[in-house]
Amino acid sequence: MSEALHYHFDVDGASFANAGKASVETKKLLRQLGVPPEIIRRISVAMYEGEINMVIHAHGGDADVYITPETILITLKDVGPGIRNVEEAMKEGFSTAPENIRALGFGAGMGLPNMKRYSDDMHIDTRVGVGTTIELWYHLT
Amino acid sequence: MKISEVARILNANVMTGEDKLDMEIHSACGSDMMSDVLAYVKDQGVLLTGLMNVQVIRTLLMMDMNCVVFIRGKVPPQGIVEFAEENGVVVLQTALPMFESCGRLYAAGLGKAEEGAEGINGEYGADDE
């Protein structure tokens, strides 16, 4: 992806109120670039869920957006606790989020399922105690 | 249904977005779980919620929704209203509880045009994709 446009965002893990800022910025960027609205919405929702996850579970991390005429790739990388059981985490309704996060409107066990639903391809690379990197791929052509 | 009509039916205060009250909306969703709202991607316009934090507004932005109704008489803090205003989101505030708010809007015809899969009360289209 040598000719990709690349945007980087630091996801601040210290503040729940800031979670989602990268997604809002990315949405604006994609609009400026003329990406079709339906694709923008799918990217926004998936990235937003990912960003929330990073703040809830992993003290933040890095979000990167790579854009070529053919594909858009979002990577979300953290050095958090890792996902112990990916298969379980992919089930709708399964959550390890603490109760105080539910009171904030998240932690319903829809994060990863939503990310999968709203991406063309999703890859999860996770190691317990090391961190998690998630790739969200979108095919534009 | 116009947003002004939603405000009238719910006896709602308009906290911001007076200039957008003529906007037409066709369906609504009531939920306190933002992840459930995010799972329900349709051409919805209004979110009714008892949750009150800035992520409610971000969820709306992600979903291209135009209007939020804060229910049960909760008054949103100024920071939330300002963030909504900056991003062109209409904020309404009603004393009514969730059930009655949704019921009144549904009875008035909101969401009925799209009979079928999506309901008004926090349902999400699981097979949307």
mmCIF file of C-alpha atoms in Angstrom:
data_model
loop_
_atom_site.group_PDB
_atom_site.id
_atom_site.type_symbol
_atom_site.label_atom_id
_atom_site.label_comp_id
_atom_site.label_asym_id
_atom_site.label_seq_id
_atom_site.Cartn_x
_atom_site.Cartn_y
_atom_site.Cartn_z
ATOM 1 C CA MET A 1 0.000 0.000 0.000
ATOM 2 C CA SER A 2 2.793 2.388 -0.927
ATOM 3 C CA GLU A 3 0.520 5.053 -2.388
ATOM 4 C CA ALA A 4 -1.932 4.992 0.459
ATOM 5 C CA LEU A 5 -3.064 8.138 2.187
ATOM 6 C CA HIS A 6 -2.288 7.621 5.847
ATOM 7 C CA TYR A 7 -3.796 9.275 8.897
ATOM 8 C CA HIS A 8 -2.764 8.518 12.438
ATOM 9 C CA PHE A 9 -4.684 9.093 15.665
ATOM 10 C CA ASP A 10 -3.667 8.570 19.271
ATOM 11 C CA VAL A 11 -6.566 7.048 21.173
ATOM 12 C CA ASP A 12 -6.458 8.502 24.677
ATOM 13 C CA GLY A 13 -7.111 5.698 27.124
ATOM 14 C CA ALA A 14 -7.419 7.945 30.136
ATOM 15 C CA SER A 15 -10.689 9.569 29.187
ATOM 16 C CA PHE A 16 -13.952 7.896 28.256
ATOM 17 C CA ALA A 17 -15.295 11.303 27.209
ATOM 18 C CA ASN A 18 -12.642 11.475 24.477
ATOM 19 C CA ALA A 19 -13.353 8.010 23.081
ATOM 20 C CA GLY A 20 -14.652 8.327 19.554
ATOM 21 C CA LYS A 21 -12.740 11.452 18.607
ATOM 22 C CA ALA A 22 -10.651 9.603 16.015
ATOM 23 C CA SER A 23 -13.788 8.145 14.471
ATOM 24 C CA VAL A 24 -15.466 11.529 14.217
ATOM 25 C CA GLU A 25 -12.319 12.948 12.569
ATOM 26 C CA THR A 26 -12.055 9.982 10.205
ATOM 27 C CA LYS A 27 -15.671 10.392 9.209
ATOM 28 C CA LYS A 28 -15.018 14.023 8.278
ATOM 29 C CA LEU A 29 -11.920 13.055 6.285
ATOM 30 C CA LEU A 30 -13.746 10.345 4.351
ATOM 31 C CA ARG A 31 -16.528 12.798 3.531
ATOM 32 C CA GLN A 32 -13.986 15.268 2.158
ATOM 33 C CA LEU A 33 -12.481 12.498 0.050
ATOM 34 C CA GLY A 34 -15.872 11.686 -1.437
ATOM 35 C CA VAL A 35 -16.180 8.137 -0.136
ATOM 36 C CA PRO A 36 -19.783 6.879 -0.590
ATOM 37 C CA PRO A 37 -21.930 7.678 2.501
ATOM 38 C CA GLU A 38 -22.981 4.080 3.130
ATOM 39 C CA ILE A 39 -19.346 2.968 3.309
ATOM 40 C CA ILE A 40 -18.497 5.927 5.522
ATOM 41 C CA ARG A 41 -21.201 4.932 7.965
ATOM 42 C CA ARG A 42 -19.980 1.344 8.140
ATOM 43 C CA ILE A 43 -16.404 2.476 8.706
ATOM 44 C CA SER A 44 -17.474 5.026 11.312
ATOM 45 C CA VAL A 45 -19.506 2.568 13.362
ATOM 46 C CA ALA A 46 -16.860 -0.163 13.272
ATOM 47 C CA MET A 47 -14.026 2.196 14.092
ATOM 48 C CA TYR A 48 -16.025 3.851 16.863
ATOM 49 C CA GLU A 49 -16.747 0.499 18.493
ATOM 50 C CA GLY A 50 -13.072 -0.344 18.225
ATOM 51 C CA GLU A 51 -12.054 2.937 19.758
ATOM 52 C CA ILE A 52 -14.491 2.469 22.646
ATOM 53 C CA ASN A 53 -13.073 -1.033 23.190
ATOM 54 C CA MET A 54 -9.537 0.321 23.315
ATOM 55 C CA VAL A 55 -10.514 2.840 25.965
ATOM 56 C CA ILE A 56 -12.607 0.395 28.026
ATOM 57 C CA HIS A 57 -10.212 -2.532 27.946
ATOM 58 C CA ALA A 58 -6.745 -1.444 26.894
ATOM 59 C CA HIS A 59 -5.866 2.087 28.093
ATOM 60 C CA GLY A 60 -6.072 3.425 24.546
ATOM 61 C CA GLY A 61 -3.674 2.861 21.677
ATOM 62 C CA ASP A 62 -3.115 3.786 18.041
ATOM 63 C CA ALA A 63 -5.665 4.128 15.275
ATOM 64 C CA ASP A 64 -4.440 4.329 11.698
ATOM 65 C CA VAL A 65 -6.382 4.863 8.505
ATOM 66 C CA TYR A 66 -4.921 3.874 5.123
ATOM 67 C CA ILE A 67 -6.773 4.850 1.983
ATOM 68 C CA THR A 68 -6.136 3.805 -1.603
ATOM 69 C CA PRO A 69 -8.536 4.022 -4.543
ATOM 70 C CA GLU A 70 -9.311 0.333 -4.045
ATOM 71 C CA THR A 71 -9.348 -0.219 -0.307
ATOM 72 C CA ILE A 72 -9.620 1.419 3.059
ATOM 73 C CA LEU A 73 -7.835 -0.193 5.978
ATOM 74 C CA ILE A 74 -8.336 0.793 9.602
ATOM 75 C CA THR A 75 -5.892 -0.613 12.145
ATOM 76 C CA LEU A 76 -6.522 -0.386 15.870
ATOM 77 C CA LYS A 77 -3.518 -1.346 17.925
ATOM 78 C CA ASP A 78 -3.238 -1.545 21.674
ATOM 79 C CA VAL A 79 -0.900 -2.996 24.259
ATOM 80 C CA GLY A 80 -3.737 -3.992 26.562
ATOM 81 C CA PRO A 81 -4.557 -7.323 28.184
ATOM 82 C CA GLY A 82 -5.381 -9.156 24.940
ATOM 83 C CA ILE A 83 -8.559 -11.134 24.243
ATOM 84 C CA ARG A 84 -8.581 -14.420 26.110
ATOM 85 C CA ASN A 85 -11.176 -16.154 23.965
ATOM 86 C CA VAL A 86 -11.830 -14.526 20.581
ATOM 87 C CA GLU A 87 -14.624 -16.915 19.677
ATOM 88 C CA GLU A 88 -16.525 -15.998 22.824
ATOM 89 C CA ALA A 89 -15.832 -12.300 22.376
ATOM 90 C CA MET A 90 -17.357 -12.485 18.887
ATOM 91 C CA LYS A 91 -20.697 -13.673 20.287
ATOM 92 C CA GLU A 92 -23.353 -10.983 20.533
ATOM 93 C CA GLY A 93 -24.044 -10.234 24.174
ATOM 94 C CA PHE A 94 -20.771 -11.590 25.526
ATOM 95 C CA SER A 95 -18.894 -8.914 27.415
ATOM 96 C CA THR A 96 -16.136 -8.643 29.970
ATOM 97 C CA ALA A 97 -16.700 -4.909 30.426
ATOM 98 C CA PRO A 98 -17.200 -3.802 34.013
ATOM 99 C CA GLU A 99 -20.616 -2.686 35.248
ATOM 100 C CA ASN A 100 -19.657 1.001 35.289
ATOM 101 C CA ILE A 101 -19.128 0.824 31.520
ATOM 102 C CA ARG A 102 -22.656 -0.511 31.020
ATOM 103 C CA ALA A 103 -23.919 2.529 32.864
ATOM 104 C CA LEU A 104 -22.186 4.593 30.174
ATOM 105 C CA GLY A 105 -24.120 2.874 27.388
ATOM 106 C CA PHE A 106 -21.523 0.347 26.268
ATOM 107 C CA GLY A 107 -20.380 -3.089 27.345
ATOM 108 C CA ALA A 108 -23.443 -4.784 25.859
ATOM 109 C CA GLY A 109 -21.294 -7.362 24.123
ATOM 110 C CA MET A 110 -21.913 -5.832 20.708
ATOM 111 C CA GLY A 111 -18.519 -4.261 20.055
ATOM 112 C CA LEU A 112 -16.658 -6.942 18.141
ATOM 113 C CA PRO A 113 -19.827 -8.325 16.472
ATOM 114 C CA ASN A 114 -20.638 -4.819 15.264
ATOM 115 C CA MET A 115 -17.101 -4.379 13.973
ATOM 116 C CA LYS A 116 -17.380 -7.579 12.001
ATOM 117 C CA ARG A 117 -20.833 -6.700 10.723
ATOM 118 C CA TYR A 118 -19.672 -3.301 9.522
ATOM 119 C CA SER A 119 -16.467 -4.344 7.795
ATOM 120 C CA ASP A 120 -15.786 -6.357 4.651
ATOM 121 C CA ASP A 121 -12.990 -8.257 6.374
ATOM 122 C CA MET A 122 -11.813 -8.192 9.935
ATOM 123 C CA HIS A 123 -8.595 -9.668 11.283
ATOM 124 C CA ILE A 124 -7.864 -9.955 14.981
ATOM 125 C CA ASP A 125 -4.331 -10.498 16.154
ATOM 126 C CA THR A 126 -4.300 -10.804 19.916
ATOM 127 C CA ARG A 127 -2.014 -12.165 22.597
ATOM 128 C CA VAL A 128 -2.911 -12.284 26.255
ATOM 129 C CA GLY A 129 -0.725 -9.911 28.205
ATOM 130 C CA VAL A 130 0.753 -8.393 25.037
ATOM 131 C CA GLY A 131 -2.014 -6.595 23.191
ATOM 132 C CA THR A 132 -4.454 -6.642 20.322
ATOM 133 C CA THR A 133 -4.336 -5.385 16.765
ATOM 134 C CA ILE A 134 -7.511 -5.341 14.741
ATOM 135 C CA GLU A 135 -7.628 -4.709 11.008
ATOM 136 C CA LEU A 136 -10.844 -3.557 9.380
ATOM 137 C CA TRP A 137 -10.830 -3.802 5.596
ATOM 138 C CA TYR A 138 -13.180 -2.162 3.108
ATOM 139 C CA HIS A 139 -13.177 -2.836 -0.605
ATOM 140 C CA LEU A 140 -14.185 0.144 -2.674
ATOM 141 C CA THR A 141 -14.217 -1.557 -6.044
ATOM 142 C CA MET B 1 -42.846 13.643 10.559
ATOM 143 C CA LYS B 2 -41.082 16.929 11.198
ATOM 144 C CA ILE B 3 -38.833 17.268 14.243
ATOM 145 C CA SER B 4 -41.073 20.131 15.374
ATOM 146 C CA GLU B 5 -43.945 17.622 15.479
ATOM 147 C CA VAL B 6 -41.858 15.250 17.618
ATOM 148 C CA ALA B 7 -41.203 18.117 20.019
ATOM 149 C CA ARG B 8 -44.891 19.000 20.152
ATOM 150 C CA ILE B 9 -46.052 15.415 20.769
ATOM 151 C CA LEU B 10 -43.529 14.952 23.577
ATOM 152 C CA ASN B 11 -44.034 18.403 25.117
ATOM 153 C CA ALA B 12 -40.301 18.708 24.672
ATOM 154 C CA ASN B 13 -37.981 21.627 25.187
ATOM 155 C CA VAL B 14 -35.682 22.404 22.303
ATOM 156 C CA MET B 15 -32.216 22.733 23.812
ATOM 157 C CA THR B 16 -30.457 23.376 20.497
ATOM 158 C CA GLY B 17 -31.140 23.090 16.778
ATOM 159 C CA GLU B 18 -34.159 25.403 16.403
ATOM 160 C CA ASP B 19 -33.152 25.969 12.784
ATOM 161 C CA LYS B 20 -33.586 22.258 11.972
ATOM 162 C CA LEU B 21 -37.086 21.686 13.316
ATOM 163 C CA ASP B 22 -38.483 21.450 9.783
ATOM 164 C CA MET B 23 -36.321 18.430 9.042
ATOM 165 C CA GLU B 24 -38.319 15.294 8.186
ATOM 166 C CA ILE B 25 -37.610 12.088 10.067
ATOM 167 C CA HIS B 26 -39.101 8.698 9.310
ATOM 168 C CA SER B 27 -38.241 6.408 12.167
ATOM 169 C CA ALA B 28 -36.922 6.431 15.692
ATOM 170 C CA CYS B 29 -35.092 4.240 18.139
ATOM 171 C CA GLY B 30 -35.294 4.178 21.923
ATOM 172 C CA SER B 31 -32.352 2.758 23.856
ATOM 173 C CA ASP B 32 -29.887 3.419 26.643
ATOM 174 C CA MET B 33 -27.328 1.032 25.147
ATOM 175 C CA MET B 34 -25.342 2.807 22.453
ATOM 176 C CA SER B 35 -23.939 -0.454 21.105
ATOM 177 C CA ASP B 36 -27.487 -1.578 20.376
ATOM 178 C CA VAL B 37 -28.140 1.682 18.566
ATOM 179 C CA LEU B 38 -24.973 1.150 16.539
ATOM 180 C CA ALA B 39 -26.169 -2.319 15.576
ATOM 181 C CA TYR B 40 -29.381 -0.871 14.184
ATOM 182 C CA VAL B 41 -28.353 0.828 10.980
ATOM 183 C CA LYS B 42 -31.347 2.145 9.103
ATOM 184 C CA ASP B 43 -32.330 5.561 7.916
ATOM 185 C CA GLN B 44 -33.427 6.539 11.354
ATOM 186 C CA GLY B 45 -33.626 10.096 12.470
ATOM 187 C CA VAL B 46 -34.285 10.247 16.185
ATOM 188 C CA LEU B 47 -32.797 8.573 19.221
ATOM 189 C CA LEU B 48 -34.724 8.601 22.503
ATOM 190 C CA THR B 49 -32.494 7.865 25.458
ATOM 191 C CA GLY B 50 -32.147 8.154 29.199
ATOM 192 C CA LEU B 51 -28.379 7.971 28.909
ATOM 193 C CA MET B 52 -26.625 11.254 29.248
ATOM 194 C CA ASN B 53 -23.014 11.541 28.158
ATOM 195 C CA VAL B 54 -21.105 12.829 25.172
ATOM 196 C CA GLN B 55 -21.024 9.359 23.588
ATOM 197 C CA VAL B 56 -24.742 9.685 22.883
ATOM 198 C CA ILE B 57 -23.949 12.558 20.518
ATOM 199 C CA ARG B 58 -20.995 10.689 18.955
ATOM 200 C CA THR B 59 -23.226 7.678 18.400
ATOM 201 C CA LEU B 60 -25.711 9.906 16.579
ATOM 202 C CA LEU B 61 -22.923 11.349 14.429
ATOM 203 C CA MET B 62 -21.666 7.874 13.505
ATOM 204 C CA MET B 63 -25.205 6.878 12.542
ATOM 205 C CA ASP B 64 -26.080 10.076 10.641
ATOM 206 C CA MET B 65 -28.961 10.665 13.039
ATOM 207 C CA ASN B 66 -30.216 14.228 13.384
ATOM 208 C CA CYS B 67 -32.017 14.427 16.685
ATOM 209 C CA VAL B 68 -31.780 13.157 20.253
ATOM 210 C CA VAL B 69 -34.551 13.240 22.844
ATOM 211 C CA PHE B 70 -33.444 13.060 26.453
ATOM 212 C CA ILE B 71 -36.305 11.511 28.414
ATOM 213 C CA ARG B 72 -37.573 11.373 32.011
ATOM 214 C CA GLY B 73 -36.914 15.039 32.647
ATOM 215 C CA LYS B 74 -33.167 14.721 32.636
ATOM 216 C CA VAL B 75 -31.517 17.955 31.611
ATOM 217 C CA PRO B 76 -28.326 17.518 29.576
ATOM 218 C CA PRO B 77 -25.259 19.390 30.822
ATOM 219 C CA GLN B 78 -24.190 22.393 28.779
ATOM 220 C CA GLY B 79 -21.128 20.575 27.407
ATOM 221 C CA ILE B 80 -23.314 17.964 25.715
ATOM 222 C CA VAL B 81 -25.648 20.586 24.274
ATOM 223 C CA GLU B 82 -22.710 22.575 22.915
ATOM 224 C CA PHE B 83 -21.113 19.511 21.347
ATOM 225 C CA ALA B 84 -24.447 18.698 19.691
ATOM 226 C CA GLU B 85 -24.791 22.248 18.461
ATOM 227 C CA GLU B 86 -21.293 22.253 16.939
ATOM 228 C CA ASN B 87 -22.205 19.129 15.023
ATOM 229 C CA GLY B 88 -25.683 20.124 13.898
ATOM 230 C CA VAL B 89 -27.619 17.736 16.126
ATOM 231 C CA VAL B 90 -31.035 18.773 17.471
ATOM 232 C CA VAL B 91 -31.420 18.206 21.227
ATOM 233 C CA LEU B 92 -34.901 17.808 22.713
ATOM 234 C CA GLN B 93 -35.726 17.228 26.342
ATOM 235 C CA THR B 94 -38.984 15.807 27.687
ATOM 236 C CA ALA B 95 -40.364 14.973 31.112
ATOM 237 C CA LEU B 96 -42.041 11.832 29.744
ATOM 238 C CA PRO B 97 -40.611 8.368 30.426
ATOM 239 C CA MET B 98 -39.245 6.131 27.660
ATOM 240 C CA PHE B 99 -42.322 3.951 27.231
ATOM 241 C CA GLU B 100 -44.743 6.815 26.904
ATOM 242 C CA SER B 101 -42.414 8.828 24.674
ATOM 243 C CA CYS B 102 -42.037 5.965 22.208
ATOM 244 C CA GLY B 103 -45.730 5.128 22.462
ATOM 245 C CA ARG B 104 -46.863 8.622 21.666
ATOM 246 C CA LEU B 105 -44.605 8.903 18.627
ATOM 247 C CA TYR B 106 -45.569 5.486 17.334
ATOM 248 C CA ALA B 107 -49.260 6.211 17.821
ATOM 249 C CA ALA B 108 -48.761 9.428 15.865
ATOM 250 C CA GLY B 109 -47.440 7.399 12.944
ATOM 251 C CA LEU B 110 -43.676 7.635 13.290
ATOM 252 C CA GLY B 111 -41.980 4.493 12.007
ATOM 253 C CA LYS B 112 -45.183 2.958 10.699
ATOM 254 C CA ALA B 113 -44.342 3.802 7.101
ATOM 255 C CA GLU B 114 -41.622 1.189 7.205
ATOM 256 C CA GLU B 115 -43.706 -1.739 8.380
ATOM 257 C CA GLY B 116 -41.665 -4.841 8.810
ATOM 258 C CA ALA B 117 -38.371 -5.584 10.426
ATOM 259 C CA GLU B 118 -37.566 -2.504 12.405
ATOM 260 C CA GLY B 119 -39.483 -1.447 15.456
ATOM 261 C CA ILE B 120 -39.314 1.756 17.354
ATOM 262 C CA ASN B 121 -38.206 0.577 20.735
ATOM 263 C CA GLY B 122 -34.543 -0.226 20.685
ATOM 264 C CA GLU B 123 -34.799 -3.103 18.262
ATOM 265 C CA TYR B 124 -31.890 -3.562 15.999
ATOM 266 C CA GLY B 125 -31.772 -5.087 12.561
ATOM 267 C CA ALA B 126 -29.598 -8.076 13.231
ATOM 268 C CA ASP B 127 -29.584 -9.140 9.617
ATOM 269 C CA ASP B 128 -29.131 -5.667 8.306
ATOM 270 C CA GLU B 129 -26.099 -6.525 6.258
#
